[in-house]
């Protein structure tokens, strides 16, 4: 009963009329307090300061959560790494880092998550629900943070300026991330001499040299000190990769397999609200929508050209000449993994794209589309 009443209260809050408008970006809010908090994303103001370490926060509850760091009474101890916590609930979340436990499972695709909030956001990828809508262009998003970033594409003002190179940014956090590129890598590992910009990056790296290896591979019993290293290692075991029941292709995780299966089923659950075109993956829809909006939020630091995210990554290889994906059969190298997969079909003869009318199969989608024209009278 309590959960239902909270949900109903959340619906009432979302349905309240938004009359308070930010004069910087135009985003609307239902109350002055929400608007005041939002404005701090533009100004960088952090009025709530910790009396112990002087760290500042933009929202009072962030400071409240932070203060637990300084509380010495932390009776709940992790059995794996001896880290202590002031609350049992926080310990339970932390332990999942070691155990890999993901108790919240999507009932549609089977993907699992360590937190219920992450599962809730993931489910929107199946339903297509995007509850956060831009009042300028009508585009909707699954998370409020994505909407906030999108709104800045409508605004020419970029108030945060890098004092070193003069580059401007819409958000202070983006300036902070950018500023790191001007720093020297002054934090050095004493074991392997690798260097890092930040102290915490060095600390994370140093754990790779620690003798205690808590994560064990259940295929070969090799052990690792970080769960991410274990996951990367498991990809070397073919039996660890979920495979497609139709064509046998293997994938690094269930989510990629789910998207791949749509090649065989023809399912395209993500629809463009502007032109009606459908896509098998949400990421493909996102890139497609930028054709209509003309949005190119990513800029090449070398030549200054603007791109969508995917195209910027592709463009950067023009400057670096890098081709990291190599064919194990003939040695030919490719810029992108998708190009490598297409090339491998010339060796294997795999034809995953099948005509639904006559059953003829092809290696590439463009070959199938050309063939389909022969059925049109």
Coordinates of C-alpha atoms in Angstrom, one line a residue:
X1 CA 0.0 0.0 0.0
X2 CA 2.8 2.4 0.9
X3 CA 4.5 1.8 -2.5
X4 CA 1.3 2.5 -4.4
X5 CA 0.7 5.8 -2.5
X6 CA 4.2 6.9 -3.3
X7 CA 3.7 6.1 -6.9
X8 CA 0.4 8.0 -7.0
X9 CA 2.2 11.0 -5.3
X10 CA 4.9 10.9 -8.0
X11 CA 2.2 11.0 -10.7
X12 CA 0.6 14.0 -9.1
X13 CA 3.9 15.8 -9.0
X14 CA 4.6 15.1 -12.7
X15 CA 1.1 16.3 -13.6
X16 CA 1.4 19.6 -11.8
X17 CA 1.4 22.7 -14.0
X18 CA 5.0 23.9 -14.7
X19 CA 4.8 27.7 -14.4
X20 CA 8.4 28.5 -13.3
X21 CA 10.6 28.9 -16.3
X22 CA 14.4 29.1 -16.4
X23 CA 15.4 32.3 -18.2
X24 CA 18.7 30.8 -19.3
X25 CA 17.5 27.6 -21.0
X26 CA 13.7 27.8 -21.0
X27 CA 13.1 24.6 -19.0
X28 CA 10.0 24.8 -16.9
X29 CA 9.3 23.6 -13.4
X30 CA 6.3 23.3 -11.1
X31 CA 7.8 25.2 -8.2
X32 CA 10.3 27.9 -7.4
X33 CA 12.4 25.5 -5.2
X34 CA 12.9 23.2 -8.2
X35 CA 13.8 26.1 -10.4
X36 CA 16.3 27.4 -7.9
X37 CA 18.1 24.1 -7.7
X38 CA 18.1 23.8 -11.5
X39 CA 19.7 27.2 -12.0
X40 CA 22.7 26.0 -10.1
X41 CA 23.6 23.8 -13.0
X42 CA 24.1 27.0 -15.0
X43 CA 25.8 29.1 -12.3
X44 CA 27.8 26.4 -10.6
X45 CA 26.6 27.6 -7.2
X46 CA 27.1 25.2 -4.4
X47 CA 25.7 26.8 -1.2
X48 CA 25.8 23.7 1.0
X49 CA 29.3 23.2 2.5
X50 CA 30.7 20.4 4.6
X51 CA 32.2 21.7 7.9
X52 CA 34.7 18.9 8.0
X53 CA 36.3 18.9 4.6
X54 CA 34.9 22.1 2.9
X55 CA 33.4 20.1 0.0
X56 CA 30.4 22.0 -1.4
X57 CA 27.1 20.8 -2.9
X58 CA 24.3 22.3 -4.9
X59 CA 21.5 20.4 -3.0
X60 CA 21.1 20.0 0.7
X61 CA 20.4 16.2 0.6
X62 CA 23.7 15.7 -1.3
X63 CA 25.5 17.2 1.7
X64 CA 23.5 15.1 4.1
X65 CA 24.6 11.9 2.2
X66 CA 28.2 13.1 2.1
X67 CA 28.4 13.7 5.9
X68 CA 28.2 9.9 6.4
X69 CA 31.8 9.7 5.1
X70 CA 33.0 11.5 8.2
X71 CA 31.0 9.5 10.7
X72 CA 33.4 7.2 12.6
X73 CA 30.7 4.9 13.7
X74 CA 30.4 2.5 10.8
X75 CA 29.4 -0.8 12.3
X76 CA 28.7 -2.6 9.0
X77 CA 31.8 -4.1 7.5
X78 CA 32.4 -5.7 4.1
X79 CA 33.6 -9.3 4.4
X80 CA 35.5 -9.0 1.1
X81 CA 37.5 -5.8 1.4
X82 CA 37.0 -4.6 5.0
X83 CA 35.4 -1.4 3.9
X84 CA 32.9 -0.1 6.5
X85 CA 29.5 1.5 6.2
X86 CA 27.1 3.5 8.5
X87 CA 24.0 1.8 7.1
X88 CA 23.3 -1.9 6.3
X89 CA 21.5 -0.9 3.1
X90 CA 24.7 0.7 1.8
X91 CA 26.7 -2.3 2.7
X92 CA 24.3 -4.6 0.8
X93 CA 24.7 -2.4 -2.4
X94 CA 28.5 -2.4 -2.0
X95 CA 28.8 -6.2 -1.6
X96 CA 27.2 -6.7 -5.0
X97 CA 30.4 -5.1 -6.5
X98 CA 32.3 -8.2 -5.2
X99 CA 29.6 -10.9 -5.7
X100 CA 28.3 -9.6 -9.1
X101 CA 24.8 -10.2 -7.8
X102 CA 22.1 -8.5 -9.9
X103 CA 18.8 -9.4 -8.2
X104 CA 16.6 -7.1 -10.4
X105 CA 15.9 -8.8 -13.7
X106 CA 14.0 -7.5 -16.7
X107 CA 11.0 -9.7 -17.4
X108 CA 11.2 -8.9 -21.1
X109 CA 14.8 -9.6 -22.2
X110 CA 16.3 -11.1 -19.0
X111 CA 19.0 -8.5 -18.5
X112 CA 19.8 -8.1 -14.8
X113 CA 20.8 -5.1 -12.7
X114 CA 22.2 -4.5 -9.2
X115 CA 19.7 -1.7 -8.4
X116 CA 16.0 -1.4 -9.0
X117 CA 16.4 2.2 -10.3
X118 CA 18.6 0.9 -13.1
X119 CA 16.0 -1.7 -14.0
X120 CA 13.3 0.9 -14.2
X121 CA 15.3 3.1 -16.6
X122 CA 16.2 0.0 -18.7
X123 CA 12.5 -1.0 -19.1
X124 CA 11.8 2.2 -20.9
X125 CA 14.0 0.9 -23.8
X126 CA 11.3 -1.8 -24.4
X127 CA 8.2 0.3 -23.9
X128 CA 9.5 3.3 -25.7
X129 CA 8.4 5.5 -22.8
X130 CA 10.2 8.8 -22.7
X131 CA 8.5 10.8 -20.0
X132 CA 10.8 13.9 -20.1
X133 CA 9.8 16.1 -23.1
X134 CA 11.5 19.1 -24.6
X135 CA 9.1 22.0 -24.7
X136 CA 11.0 23.7 -27.5
X137 CA 11.1 20.9 -30.2
X138 CA 8.9 18.2 -28.6
X139 CA 11.7 15.5 -28.4
X140 CA 11.3 13.2 -25.4
X141 CA 13.8 11.4 -23.3
X142 CA 13.9 8.5 -20.8
X143 CA 15.9 10.5 -18.2
X144 CA 15.7 14.1 -17.0
X145 CA 19.5 14.4 -17.2
X146 CA 19.3 13.6 -21.0
X147 CA 16.6 16.3 -21.4
X148 CA 18.8 18.9 -19.6
X149 CA 21.7 18.2 -21.9
X150 CA 19.5 18.3 -25.0
X151 CA 18.0 21.6 -24.1
X152 CA 21.4 23.2 -24.2
X153 CA 21.5 22.4 -28.0
X154 CA 18.8 25.0 -28.4
X155 CA 20.8 27.7 -26.5
X156 CA 23.7 29.6 -27.9
X157 CA 24.9 30.8 -24.5
X158 CA 27.9 28.8 -23.1
X159 CA 28.8 30.6 -19.9
X160 CA 31.7 28.4 -18.8
X161 CA 35.0 29.3 -20.4
X162 CA 38.3 27.4 -20.3
X163 CA 41.0 29.9 -19.1
X164 CA 43.7 28.0 -21.0
X165 CA 42.3 27.5 -24.5
X166 CA 39.1 29.6 -24.5
X167 CA 36.7 26.8 -25.3
X168 CA 33.2 27.4 -24.0
X169 CA 30.7 24.9 -22.4
X170 CA 27.1 24.9 -21.4
X171 CA 27.6 23.1 -18.1
X172 CA 30.3 23.5 -15.5
X173 CA 30.8 19.7 -15.2
X174 CA 31.8 19.6 -18.9
X175 CA 34.3 22.4 -18.4
X176 CA 35.7 20.4 -15.4
X177 CA 36.1 17.2 -17.6
X178 CA 37.7 19.3 -20.3
X179 CA 40.2 21.0 -17.9
X180 CA 41.7 17.7 -17.1
X181 CA 43.1 17.5 -20.7
X182 CA 45.4 20.4 -19.9
X183 CA 46.8 18.8 -16.8
X184 CA 50.1 16.9 -16.6
X185 CA 49.9 13.2 -15.6
X186 CA 51.6 13.9 -12.3
X187 CA 50.4 10.8 -10.4
X188 CA 52.8 7.9 -11.2
X189 CA 52.5 4.2 -10.4
X190 CA 55.7 3.0 -8.5
X191 CA 55.3 -0.5 -9.9
X192 CA 54.8 0.0 -13.7
X193 CA 55.5 3.7 -14.1
X194 CA 52.1 4.4 -15.7
X195 CA 50.9 7.9 -15.2
X196 CA 47.4 9.4 -14.4
X197 CA 45.8 12.8 -14.2
X198 CA 44.0 12.2 -11.0
X199 CA 45.0 10.5 -7.7
X200 CA 41.8 8.4 -7.6
X201 CA 42.6 7.0 -11.1
X202 CA 46.1 6.0 -9.8
X203 CA 44.5 4.4 -6.7
X204 CA 42.2 2.3 -8.9
X205 CA 45.1 1.3 -11.1
X206 CA 47.3 0.3 -8.2
X207 CA 44.7 -2.3 -7.1
X208 CA 45.6 -4.3 -10.3
X209 CA 49.0 -4.9 -8.7
X210 CA 47.6 -6.1 -5.4
X211 CA 48.2 -9.7 -4.5
X212 CA 44.6 -10.4 -3.3
X213 CA 42.5 -11.6 -6.2
X214 CA 38.9 -11.9 -5.2
X215 CA 37.3 -12.6 -8.6
X216 CA 37.7 -16.1 -10.0
X217 CA 36.9 -17.3 -13.5
X218 CA 34.5 -20.3 -13.4
X219 CA 35.8 -21.5 -16.8
X220 CA 39.6 -21.7 -16.1
X221 CA 39.9 -20.7 -12.4
X222 CA 42.2 -17.8 -13.1
X223 CA 41.7 -15.0 -10.5
X224 CA 41.6 -11.2 -10.8
X225 CA 41.7 -8.3 -8.4
X226 CA 39.0 -6.4 -10.3
X227 CA 35.6 -7.6 -11.5
X228 CA 36.0 -5.6 -14.7
X229 CA 39.2 -7.5 -15.5
X230 CA 37.4 -10.8 -14.9
X231 CA 34.6 -9.8 -17.2
X232 CA 37.1 -8.8 -19.9
X233 CA 38.9 -12.1 -19.4
X234 CA 35.7 -14.2 -19.7
X235 CA 35.2 -12.8 -23.3
X236 CA 38.2 -15.0 -24.3
X237 CA 36.2 -18.1 -23.5
X238 CA 33.8 -18.9 -26.4
X239 CA 31.5 -20.9 -24.0
X240 CA 31.0 -17.8 -21.9
X241 CA 29.4 -15.8 -24.7
X242 CA 25.6 -16.1 -25.4
X243 CA 25.0 -17.3 -28.9
X244 CA 22.3 -16.8 -31.5
X245 CA 20.2 -19.9 -32.0
X246 CA 19.6 -19.0 -35.7
X247 CA 23.1 -18.3 -37.1
X248 CA 25.3 -19.3 -34.2
X249 CA 27.0 -15.9 -33.8
X250 CA 28.3 -15.2 -30.3
X251 CA 28.0 -12.0 -28.2
X252 CA 29.6 -10.5 -25.2
X253 CA 26.3 -10.0 -23.4
X254 CA 22.6 -10.9 -23.6
X255 CA 21.6 -7.3 -24.5
X256 CA 23.7 -7.4 -27.7
X257 CA 22.2 -10.8 -28.5
X258 CA 18.7 -9.5 -28.1
X259 CA 19.4 -6.7 -30.6
X260 CA 21.0 -9.1 -33.0
X261 CA 18.0 -11.5 -33.0
X262 CA 15.9 -8.7 -34.5
X263 CA 17.9 -9.1 -37.7
X264 CA 16.3 -12.5 -38.1
X265 CA 12.8 -11.6 -36.7
X266 CA 12.6 -8.3 -38.5
X267 CA 11.4 -6.7 -35.3
X268 CA 12.0 -2.9 -35.1
X269 CA 10.4 -1.6 -31.9
X270 CA 11.9 1.9 -32.0
X271 CA 10.0 4.4 -34.2
X272 CA 10.9 7.9 -35.3
X273 CA 8.0 10.2 -34.3
X274 CA 8.9 12.6 -37.2
X275 CA 9.0 10.4 -40.3
X276 CA 7.8 7.0 -38.9
X277 CA 10.9 5.0 -39.8
X278 CA 11.6 2.1 -37.5
X279 CA 14.8 0.7 -36.0
X280 CA 15.9 -2.5 -34.2
X281 CA 18.1 -0.6 -31.7
X282 CA 17.4 2.6 -29.7
X283 CA 20.9 3.9 -30.4
X284 CA 20.1 3.7 -34.2
X285 CA 16.9 5.7 -33.6
X286 CA 18.9 8.4 -31.6
X287 CA 21.4 8.8 -34.5
X288 CA 18.6 8.9 -37.0
X289 CA 16.7 11.7 -35.2
X290 CA 19.7 13.9 -35.5
X291 CA 19.1 13.9 -39.3
X292 CA 15.8 15.8 -38.6
X293 CA 17.1 18.1 -35.9
X294 CA 20.5 18.8 -37.5
X295 CA 21.9 18.3 -34.0
X296 CA 25.7 17.8 -34.0
X297 CA 26.8 18.2 -30.4
X298 CA 30.2 16.6 -30.7
X299 CA 33.2 18.6 -32.0
X300 CA 36.6 17.3 -33.3
X301 CA 39.3 18.8 -31.2
X302 CA 41.8 18.5 -34.1
X303 CA 40.0 20.1 -37.0
X304 CA 36.9 21.6 -35.5
X305 CA 34.3 19.7 -37.5
X306 CA 31.0 18.9 -35.8
X307 CA 29.3 15.5 -35.7
X308 CA 26.8 13.2 -34.1
X309 CA 28.5 11.0 -31.5
X310 CA 28.9 7.9 -33.8
X311 CA 30.3 10.0 -36.7
X312 CA 32.8 11.8 -34.5
X313 CA 34.3 8.5 -33.4
X314 CA 34.5 7.4 -37.1
X315 CA 36.0 10.8 -38.1
X316 CA 38.8 10.6 -35.4
X317 CA 40.3 7.6 -37.1
X318 CA 41.0 9.9 -40.1
X319 CA 43.5 11.7 -38.0
X320 CA 44.9 8.7 -36.1
X321 CA 44.9 6.2 -38.9
X322 CA 44.0 3.6 -36.3
X323 CA 42.5 0.2 -37.4
X324 CA 42.1 -1.8 -34.2
X325 CA 39.9 -4.7 -35.5
X326 CA 41.9 -7.3 -37.4
X327 CA 40.6 -10.4 -39.3
X328 CA 42.0 -13.6 -37.7
X329 CA 41.8 -15.4 -41.1
X330 CA 43.5 -13.0 -43.5
X331 CA 45.0 -10.3 -41.3
X332 CA 43.1 -7.4 -42.9
X333 CA 42.4 -4.6 -40.4
X334 CA 39.3 -2.4 -40.0
X335 CA 38.4 0.8 -38.2
X336 CA 35.2 -0.5 -36.8
X337 CA 34.1 -3.9 -35.4
X338 CA 30.9 -3.9 -37.6
X339 CA 33.1 -3.6 -40.7
X340 CA 35.1 -6.6 -39.5
X341 CA 32.0 -8.6 -39.0
X342 CA 30.8 -7.9 -42.5
X343 CA 34.3 -8.8 -43.9
X344 CA 34.4 -12.1 -42.0
X345 CA 31.3 -13.2 -43.9
X346 CA 33.4 -13.3 -47.1
X347 CA 35.3 -16.1 -45.4
X348 CA 32.5 -18.0 -43.6
X349 CA 29.8 -17.6 -46.2
X350 CA 27.3 -16.6 -43.5
X351 CA 24.1 -15.1 -44.8
X352 CA 21.9 -13.9 -41.9
X353 CA 19.6 -11.6 -43.9
X354 CA 16.7 -13.7 -45.3
X355 CA 13.9 -12.6 -47.7
X356 CA 10.5 -13.2 -46.0
X357 CA 8.8 -13.8 -49.4
X358 CA 11.0 -16.4 -51.1
X359 CA 13.5 -17.4 -48.4
X360 CA 16.6 -16.4 -50.3
X361 CA 19.4 -15.4 -47.9
X362 CA 22.1 -12.7 -48.2
X363 CA 25.3 -11.6 -46.4
X364 CA 24.4 -7.9 -46.3
X365 CA 21.2 -5.8 -45.8
X366 CA 21.7 -3.8 -48.9
X367 CA 21.8 -7.0 -51.0
X368 CA 18.5 -8.1 -49.4
X369 CA 16.9 -4.7 -50.1
X370 CA 18.0 -4.9 -53.7
X371 CA 16.6 -8.4 -54.0
X372 CA 13.2 -7.4 -52.5
X373 CA 12.7 -5.0 -55.5
X374 CA 12.4 -8.1 -57.7
X375 CA 9.1 -9.0 -55.9
X376 CA 7.5 -5.6 -56.6
X377 CA 5.2 -5.7 -59.6

